[in-house]
Short mmCIF file of C-alpha atoms and ligand atoms in Angstrom, two decimals:
data_model
loop_
_atom_site.label_atom_id
_atom_site.label_comp_id
_atom_site.label_asym_id
_atom_site.label_seq_id
_atom_site.Cartn_x
_atom_site.Cartn_y
_atom_site.Cartn_z
CA MET C 1 -16.19 78.87 -20.38
CA THR C 2 -13.19 77.67 -18.47
CA ASN C 3 -12.48 74.04 -17.71
CA SER C 4 -12.46 73.03 -14.06
CA MET C 5 -9.47 70.75 -14.65
CA GLY C 6 -7.19 73.72 -15.46
CA ILE C 7 -6.10 72.07 -18.73
CA ASN C 8 -4.26 74.61 -20.88
CA CYS C 9 -3.15 72.64 -23.91
CA TYR C 10 -1.54 69.45 -25.16
CA ASP C 11 2.02 69.14 -23.96
CA PHE C 12 4.42 66.28 -24.81
CA ILE C 13 3.52 62.99 -26.50
CA GLU C 14 5.70 59.97 -25.71
CA PHE C 15 6.16 57.10 -28.15
CA TYR C 16 7.54 53.70 -27.18
CA VAL C 17 9.61 52.34 -30.07
CA GLY C 18 12.06 49.55 -30.84
CA SER C 19 15.06 51.79 -31.47
CA ALA C 20 14.80 55.36 -30.17
CA LYS C 21 17.99 56.56 -31.86
CA MET C 22 16.80 55.53 -35.31
CA VAL C 23 13.27 56.80 -34.84
CA ALA C 24 14.56 60.14 -33.52
CA TYR C 25 16.69 60.38 -36.67
CA TRP C 26 13.54 59.81 -38.76
CA TYR C 27 11.65 62.60 -36.93
CA ALA C 28 14.58 64.97 -37.46
CA LYS C 29 15.04 64.15 -41.14
CA ALA C 30 11.48 63.39 -42.27
CA LEU C 31 9.32 65.65 -40.08
CA ASN C 32 11.88 68.43 -39.45
CA PHE C 33 11.98 68.11 -35.65
CA GLU C 34 14.97 69.32 -33.63
CA ILE C 35 16.49 66.91 -31.11
CA LYS C 36 16.72 69.15 -28.05
CA GLY C 37 17.26 66.73 -25.19
CA TYR C 38 18.46 63.27 -24.33
CA LYS C 39 18.16 60.92 -21.37
CA GLY C 40 20.35 57.81 -21.25
CA SER C 41 23.18 55.96 -19.58
CA GLU C 42 25.71 58.76 -20.21
CA TYR C 43 23.59 60.89 -17.87
CA GLY C 44 22.79 58.20 -15.33
CA THR C 45 19.56 56.62 -16.70
CA LYS C 46 20.48 52.97 -17.14
CA ASP C 47 17.31 51.13 -18.12
CA ARG C 48 15.99 53.23 -20.99
CA VAL C 49 16.87 55.93 -23.48
CA SER C 50 14.72 58.90 -24.50
CA TYR C 51 15.11 61.60 -27.11
CA TYR C 52 13.20 64.86 -26.66
CA LEU C 53 12.24 66.46 -29.98
CA VAL C 54 10.64 69.83 -30.66
CA LYS C 55 9.09 71.56 -33.63
CA ASN C 56 7.50 74.91 -32.72
CA ASP C 57 4.92 74.02 -29.99
CA ILE C 58 5.03 70.26 -30.63
CA LYS C 59 7.00 68.14 -28.18
CA PHE C 60 7.67 64.45 -28.81
CA VAL C 61 9.55 62.00 -26.62
CA ILE C 62 10.90 58.87 -28.29
CA THR C 63 11.74 56.10 -25.80
CA SER C 64 13.24 52.61 -26.02
CA TYR C 65 14.33 50.12 -23.40
CA ILE C 66 17.95 49.21 -22.70
CA ASN C 67 17.26 46.70 -19.96
CA PRO C 68 14.78 43.90 -20.78
CA ALA C 69 13.49 44.25 -17.22
CA SER C 70 11.85 47.57 -18.22
CA TYR C 71 8.52 45.79 -18.49
CA ASP C 72 6.43 48.89 -19.05
CA ILE C 73 8.27 49.32 -22.37
CA THR C 74 8.97 45.71 -23.37
CA SER C 75 5.42 44.54 -22.68
CA TYR C 76 3.98 47.51 -24.59
CA LEU C 77 6.24 46.90 -27.60
CA ASN C 78 5.75 43.15 -27.54
CA LYS C 79 1.99 43.56 -27.72
CA HIS C 80 1.36 46.78 -29.63
CA GLY C 81 4.52 47.53 -31.61
CA ASP C 82 5.69 51.14 -31.84
CA GLY C 83 3.01 53.55 -30.65
CA VAL C 84 1.87 56.33 -28.36
CA LYS C 85 2.33 55.34 -24.71
CA ARG C 86 1.25 58.61 -23.12
CA TRP C 87 0.39 62.20 -23.83
CA ALA C 88 0.39 65.14 -21.46
CA PHE C 89 -1.95 68.01 -20.73
CA ARG C 90 -0.25 71.10 -19.34
CA VAL C 91 -2.28 72.10 -16.29
CA ASP C 92 -2.31 74.96 -13.77
CA ASP C 93 -2.16 72.68 -10.72
CA VAL C 94 -1.19 69.02 -11.04
CA THR C 95 -2.56 67.93 -7.67
CA LYS C 96 -5.88 69.67 -8.28
CA SER C 97 -6.29 68.12 -11.76
CA TYR C 98 -5.30 64.66 -10.56
CA GLU C 99 -7.60 64.78 -7.55
CA TYR C 100 -10.54 65.97 -9.66
CA ALA C 101 -9.95 63.09 -12.08
CA TYR C 102 -9.37 60.50 -9.36
CA ASN C 103 -12.39 61.59 -7.32
CA HIS C 104 -14.57 61.34 -10.42
CA GLY C 105 -13.50 57.81 -11.31
CA ALA C 106 -10.21 58.03 -13.22
CA VAL C 107 -7.95 54.99 -12.88
CA PRO C 108 -4.72 56.20 -11.25
CA ILE C 109 -1.30 55.41 -12.70
CA LEU C 110 1.01 57.87 -10.91
CA GLU C 111 0.04 60.04 -7.97
CA PRO C 112 1.18 63.68 -8.02
CA HIS C 113 4.90 63.94 -7.47
CA LYS C 114 7.79 66.34 -7.98
CA LEU C 115 10.88 65.74 -10.09
CA GLU C 116 13.76 68.00 -9.09
CA ASP C 117 17.23 68.88 -10.33
CA GLU C 118 19.49 71.95 -10.46
CA PHE C 119 17.09 73.63 -12.93
CA GLY C 120 14.02 73.46 -10.71
CA ILE C 121 10.94 71.35 -10.19
CA VAL C 122 8.52 69.64 -12.59
CA GLU C 123 5.25 68.33 -11.17
CA LYS C 124 3.35 65.48 -12.77
CA ALA C 125 0.74 62.79 -12.25
CA SER C 126 -1.00 60.37 -14.60
CA ILE C 127 -4.17 58.36 -15.18
CA LYS C 128 -5.12 55.50 -17.46
CA ILE C 129 -6.79 55.91 -20.85
CA TYR C 130 -7.69 53.12 -23.34
CA ASP C 131 -5.85 49.78 -22.86
CA ASP C 132 -2.21 50.66 -22.17
CA THR C 133 -2.13 54.41 -22.70
CA GLU C 134 -1.81 57.19 -20.13
CA ILE C 135 -2.74 60.84 -19.76
CA VAL C 136 -0.18 62.89 -17.84
CA PHE C 137 -0.95 66.15 -16.02
CA ILE C 138 2.19 68.28 -16.01
CA ASN C 139 3.34 71.68 -14.82
CA TYR C 140 6.71 73.36 -15.57
CA ASP C 141 6.09 76.74 -13.85
CA ASN C 142 9.15 76.24 -11.64
CA TYR C 143 11.47 74.62 -14.15
CA LYS C 144 14.13 76.17 -16.39
CA GLY C 145 15.85 73.08 -17.81
CA ILE C 146 15.68 71.58 -21.32
CA PHE C 147 12.58 69.48 -20.65
CA GLN C 148 12.40 67.51 -17.40
CA PRO C 149 14.95 66.36 -14.82
CA GLY C 150 17.12 63.61 -16.36
CA TYR C 151 17.25 65.28 -19.79
CA TYR C 152 20.42 67.00 -20.96
CA GLU C 153 22.05 68.12 -24.20
CA PRO C 154 21.99 65.36 -26.85
CA ILE C 155 25.30 63.46 -26.98
CA GLN C 156 25.10 62.97 -30.72
CA LYS C 157 24.21 65.92 -32.92
CA ILE C 158 21.69 64.99 -35.60
CA GLU C 159 20.94 67.87 -37.94
CA THR C 160 17.28 68.52 -38.65
CA SER C 161 16.19 68.50 -42.33
CA ALA C 162 16.80 71.73 -44.23
CA ASN C 163 13.26 72.28 -45.55
CA ASP C 164 10.85 73.75 -42.97
CA SER C 165 7.84 71.46 -42.37
CA HIS C 166 5.78 74.40 -40.99
CA LEU C 167 4.28 72.12 -38.30
CA GLN C 168 3.04 74.26 -35.40
CA PHE C 169 1.07 72.49 -32.67
CA VAL C 170 -0.99 69.40 -31.81
CA ASP C 171 -4.58 69.91 -33.00
CA HIS C 172 -6.11 66.65 -31.76
CA ILE C 173 -5.24 63.09 -30.67
CA VAL C 174 -7.56 60.31 -31.83
CA GLY C 175 -8.28 57.02 -30.05
CA ASN C 176 -9.58 53.77 -31.58
CA VAL C 177 -11.62 51.60 -29.23
CA ARG C 178 -13.58 48.33 -29.47
CA HIS C 179 -17.26 47.74 -30.25
CA ASN C 180 -19.39 49.29 -27.51
CA GLU C 181 -16.42 51.06 -25.88
CA MET C 182 -16.80 54.52 -27.42
CA ASP C 183 -19.52 55.69 -25.05
CA TYR C 184 -17.58 54.28 -22.09
CA TRP C 185 -14.55 56.44 -22.94
CA VAL C 186 -16.71 59.47 -23.82
CA ASP C 187 -18.22 59.19 -20.32
CA TYR C 188 -14.75 58.72 -18.82
CA TYR C 189 -13.51 62.00 -20.36
CA CYS C 190 -16.70 63.82 -19.38
CA LYS C 191 -16.82 62.56 -15.80
CA THR C 192 -13.16 62.44 -14.86
CA MET C 193 -11.84 65.48 -16.77
CA ASP C 194 -14.95 67.63 -17.14
CA PHE C 195 -15.08 67.28 -20.94
CA GLU C 196 -18.23 67.49 -23.09
CA ARG C 197 -19.21 65.59 -26.22
CA PHE C 198 -19.72 68.02 -29.11
CA ILE C 199 -19.77 65.83 -32.23
CA TYR C 200 -21.34 62.41 -32.76
CA PHE C 201 -21.38 60.33 -35.93
CA GLY C 202 -23.80 57.44 -35.55
CA PRO C 203 -24.66 54.39 -37.65
CA GLY C 204 -24.72 55.29 -41.35
CA ASP C 205 -22.99 58.67 -40.92
CA ILE C 206 -19.53 57.35 -41.79
CA SER C 207 -19.46 54.37 -44.11
CA THR C 208 -18.16 53.20 -47.44
CA LYS C 209 -19.57 50.42 -49.58
CA PHE C 210 -17.83 47.86 -47.35
CA SER C 211 -17.13 49.13 -43.88
CA ALA C 212 -18.28 51.59 -41.27
CA LEU C 213 -17.39 53.28 -38.02
CA LEU C 214 -18.87 55.37 -35.25
CA SER C 215 -17.13 58.48 -33.97
CA SER C 216 -17.50 61.01 -31.17
CA VAL C 217 -15.47 64.10 -30.36
CA VAL C 218 -15.06 65.31 -26.79
CA ARG C 219 -13.47 68.58 -25.68
CA THR C 220 -12.79 70.66 -22.61
CA LYS C 221 -15.64 73.14 -22.15
CA ASP C 222 -13.39 76.01 -23.28
CA SER C 223 -12.29 73.99 -26.36
CA ALA C 224 -8.63 74.03 -25.25
CA VAL C 225 -8.26 70.40 -26.33
CA LYS C 226 -10.34 68.14 -28.58
CA ILE C 227 -10.26 64.34 -28.65
CA PRO C 228 -12.06 62.20 -31.25
CA ILE C 229 -12.79 58.53 -30.45
CA ASN C 230 -13.64 55.93 -33.11
CA GLU C 231 -15.38 52.58 -32.78
CA PRO C 232 -15.86 49.96 -35.52
CA TYR C 233 -19.35 49.43 -36.85
CA LYS C 234 -20.70 46.45 -38.72
CA GLY C 235 -20.51 46.57 -42.52
CA LEU C 236 -20.15 44.16 -45.41
CA LYS C 237 -16.45 43.79 -44.63
CA LYS C 238 -14.06 44.54 -41.77
CA SER C 239 -14.04 48.13 -40.48
CA GLN C 240 -10.69 49.92 -40.71
CA ILE C 241 -11.04 50.56 -36.97
CA GLN C 242 -11.35 46.80 -36.42
CA GLU C 243 -8.19 46.30 -38.48
CA TYR C 244 -6.37 48.73 -36.17
CA LEU C 245 -7.66 46.95 -33.04
CA GLU C 246 -6.49 43.58 -34.37
CA GLU C 247 -3.07 44.82 -35.53
CA PHE C 248 -2.45 46.93 -32.41
CA TYR C 249 -3.83 44.17 -30.18
CA GLY C 250 -6.15 46.50 -28.35
CA SER C 251 -7.35 50.06 -28.10
CA GLY C 252 -4.97 53.02 -28.39
CA VAL C 253 -4.02 56.17 -30.27
CA GLN C 254 -4.81 55.98 -33.99
CA HIS C 255 -3.51 59.34 -35.17
CA ILE C 256 -2.21 62.71 -34.08
CA ALA C 257 -3.31 65.74 -36.08
CA ILE C 258 -0.65 68.42 -36.34
CA ALA C 259 -1.61 71.96 -37.31
CA SER C 260 0.39 73.67 -40.03
CA ASP C 261 0.51 77.39 -40.79
CA ASP C 262 1.10 76.64 -44.49
CA ILE C 263 -0.11 73.19 -45.46
CA ILE C 264 1.07 73.45 -49.05
CA ALA C 265 4.63 74.13 -47.83
CA SER C 266 4.25 71.35 -45.23
CA ILE C 267 3.12 68.67 -47.66
CA SER C 268 5.68 69.73 -50.21
CA ALA C 269 8.51 69.47 -47.61
CA LEU C 270 7.27 66.19 -46.15
CA ARG C 271 6.82 64.56 -49.55
CA SER C 272 10.33 65.56 -50.55
CA ASN C 273 11.54 63.97 -47.28
CA GLY C 274 9.92 60.70 -48.32
CA ILE C 275 6.69 60.74 -46.27
CA GLU C 276 3.88 58.78 -47.95
CA PHE C 277 0.33 60.14 -47.90
CA LEU C 278 -3.06 58.69 -48.70
CA SER C 279 -4.18 59.59 -52.19
CA VAL C 280 -7.62 60.52 -53.48
CA PRO C 281 -8.90 60.28 -57.07
CA ASP C 282 -8.74 63.29 -59.42
CA THR C 283 -12.55 63.38 -59.44
CA TYR C 284 -12.34 64.68 -55.86
CA TYR C 285 -10.96 67.99 -57.21
CA ASP C 286 -13.45 68.14 -60.09
CA ASN C 287 -16.20 67.96 -57.46
CA LEU C 288 -14.46 70.61 -55.36
CA LYS C 289 -14.25 72.98 -58.34
CA ALA C 290 -17.89 72.35 -59.25
CA ARG C 291 -18.98 73.52 -55.79
CA ASN C 292 -17.59 77.02 -56.48
CA LEU C 293 -16.61 77.60 -52.88
CA GLU C 294 -14.62 80.54 -51.65
CA ILE C 295 -11.15 79.47 -50.63
CA SER C 296 -7.84 81.32 -50.66
CA GLU C 297 -5.90 78.42 -52.14
CA ASP C 298 -5.79 77.48 -55.80
CA ILE C 299 -7.60 74.14 -56.31
CA ASP C 300 -5.07 72.97 -58.90
CA THR C 301 -2.30 73.55 -56.35
CA LEU C 302 -4.23 71.51 -53.79
CA LYS C 303 -4.67 68.79 -56.42
CA LYS C 304 -0.95 68.82 -57.23
CA HIS C 305 -0.13 68.16 -53.56
CA GLY C 306 -3.13 65.85 -52.96
CA ILE C 307 -4.49 68.09 -50.17
CA LEU C 308 -8.12 67.71 -49.12
CA CYS C 309 -10.53 70.53 -48.34
CA ASP C 310 -13.70 70.52 -46.24
CA PHE C 311 -16.23 73.20 -45.36
CA GLU C 312 -18.27 73.76 -42.25
CA GLY C 313 -20.22 76.97 -41.62
CA ASP C 314 -18.07 79.94 -42.68
CA GLY C 315 -14.83 78.11 -42.07
CA TYR C 316 -12.95 75.42 -43.92
CA LEU C 317 -10.03 73.16 -43.33
CA LEU C 318 -7.27 71.65 -45.40
CA GLN C 319 -5.96 68.25 -44.40
CA LEU C 320 -4.03 65.19 -45.45
CA PHE C 321 -3.24 61.87 -43.79
CA THR C 322 0.04 60.00 -43.93
CA LYS C 323 0.11 56.27 -44.45
CA PRO C 324 0.87 54.34 -41.22
CA ILE C 325 4.42 55.35 -40.25
CA GLY C 326 5.53 52.05 -38.68
CA ASP C 327 5.56 48.36 -39.51
CA ARG C 328 1.97 47.70 -38.46
CA PRO C 329 -1.05 49.43 -40.07
CA THR C 330 -1.78 51.30 -36.86
CA PHE C 331 -0.50 54.80 -36.08
CA PHE C 332 -0.37 57.67 -38.62
CA PHE C 333 -0.24 61.47 -38.70
CA GLU C 334 -2.73 64.00 -40.03
CA ILE C 335 -1.55 67.42 -41.21
CA ILE C 336 -4.27 70.06 -40.89
CA GLN C 337 -4.72 73.76 -41.49
CA ARG C 338 -7.86 75.42 -40.19
CA ARG C 339 -9.20 78.48 -42.01
CA LYS C 340 -11.71 81.05 -40.69
CA LYS C 341 -12.05 79.33 -37.31
CA SER C 342 -13.11 75.97 -38.69
CA GLU C 343 -13.88 73.53 -35.87
CA GLY C 344 -14.60 70.45 -37.99
CA PHE C 345 -12.67 67.25 -38.60
CA GLY C 346 -13.08 66.90 -42.35
CA GLN C 347 -16.32 64.95 -42.29
CA GLY C 348 -16.93 65.90 -45.95
CA ASN C 349 -13.71 64.05 -46.79
CA PHE C 350 -14.51 60.88 -44.88
CA GLN C 351 -15.91 59.05 -47.88
CA SER C 352 -12.88 59.64 -50.16
CA LEU C 353 -10.40 59.10 -47.34
CA PHE C 354 -11.88 55.93 -46.03
CA GLU C 355 -12.08 54.48 -49.51
CA SER C 356 -8.39 55.31 -49.88
CA ILE C 357 -7.57 53.65 -46.52
CA GLU C 358 -9.62 50.63 -47.59
CA LYS C 359 -7.57 50.25 -50.75
CA ASP C 360 -4.44 49.84 -48.59
CA GLN C 361 -6.35 47.62 -46.14
CA ASP C 362 -7.26 45.38 -49.09
CA LEU C 363 -3.60 45.28 -50.21
CA ARG C 364 -2.68 44.00 -46.75
CA GLY C 365 -5.29 41.27 -47.10
CA ASN C 366 -7.31 42.68 -44.19
CA LEU C 367 -10.47 43.82 -46.01
CA VAL C 368 -12.34 40.59 -45.48
FE1 FE2 T 401 -8.13 63.75 -37.29
#
């Protein structure tokens, strides 16, 4: 199956943050990204500054405001704190994708337009998703520059960390939405971008002793991109999704899953760079051993690094979640390695993981 939107893959993800220079430094040193491009006053952009970072096929843009009149950034930061403002899908034809989305009910943000400089033309357009987030349709077929017009060589050289993080590409981007909003956004993806729902976790499927959530995963019909959406569900105490919604002040991106080609090397490198991960009890690995499943990795090695393992059909996946990376308990990363064409999201790990998240939620005084 192809997808009628001409979506090829995830492209860049842009974060709005309080201090782009410092956050870019963190991505270079902690996650092993290379700072490839820069947009700022030295190159004629006066109201904002952006760093363009790359690790294999992952592209991040880290943006801060310079001028307080940059309301798109200041209002976002004031309300949500640091977070994902927009992500892009690379498409065959920006106008065609935008018009399909618009004609099927997408809320427009930016109509198709061309950005041009001496290196060529980039075409882009964007639509709304969740509260203050955007999806960009982008095409670089006629562009040879570093990233997009306005971006040039970084002024300040920041060396990337020495140990390779083995991070390869964006596997999925997850949204957290309010009670009764999940089906609205599932329909939005399906109608406006020709996605289909392929996984649904209903009441009782994902819950701990105290809290619960609902989850759906949508994808393009050729599986080029997958997007899970979570909604809080009533439990004895506050759902972790509800905590996100209250701390983020609305709906938005909860986590980005990044695929690794060697998760043991990834976790080892990231831990030594100071990244904090969720931890699971030792009994998790006793249970894993008792199941006698066929995996290439040594279970004691997985235990040493705290990596989780989940099976689905013939395939399996290895995964681990960081703690929230910023000041608020909102956005975090997942590191994932899929084996034997696994298409799952670690549902077998939900119980242990959510209990681990709840422990931290309790520490923050938000498990009430
Ligand atoms: Fe995930």
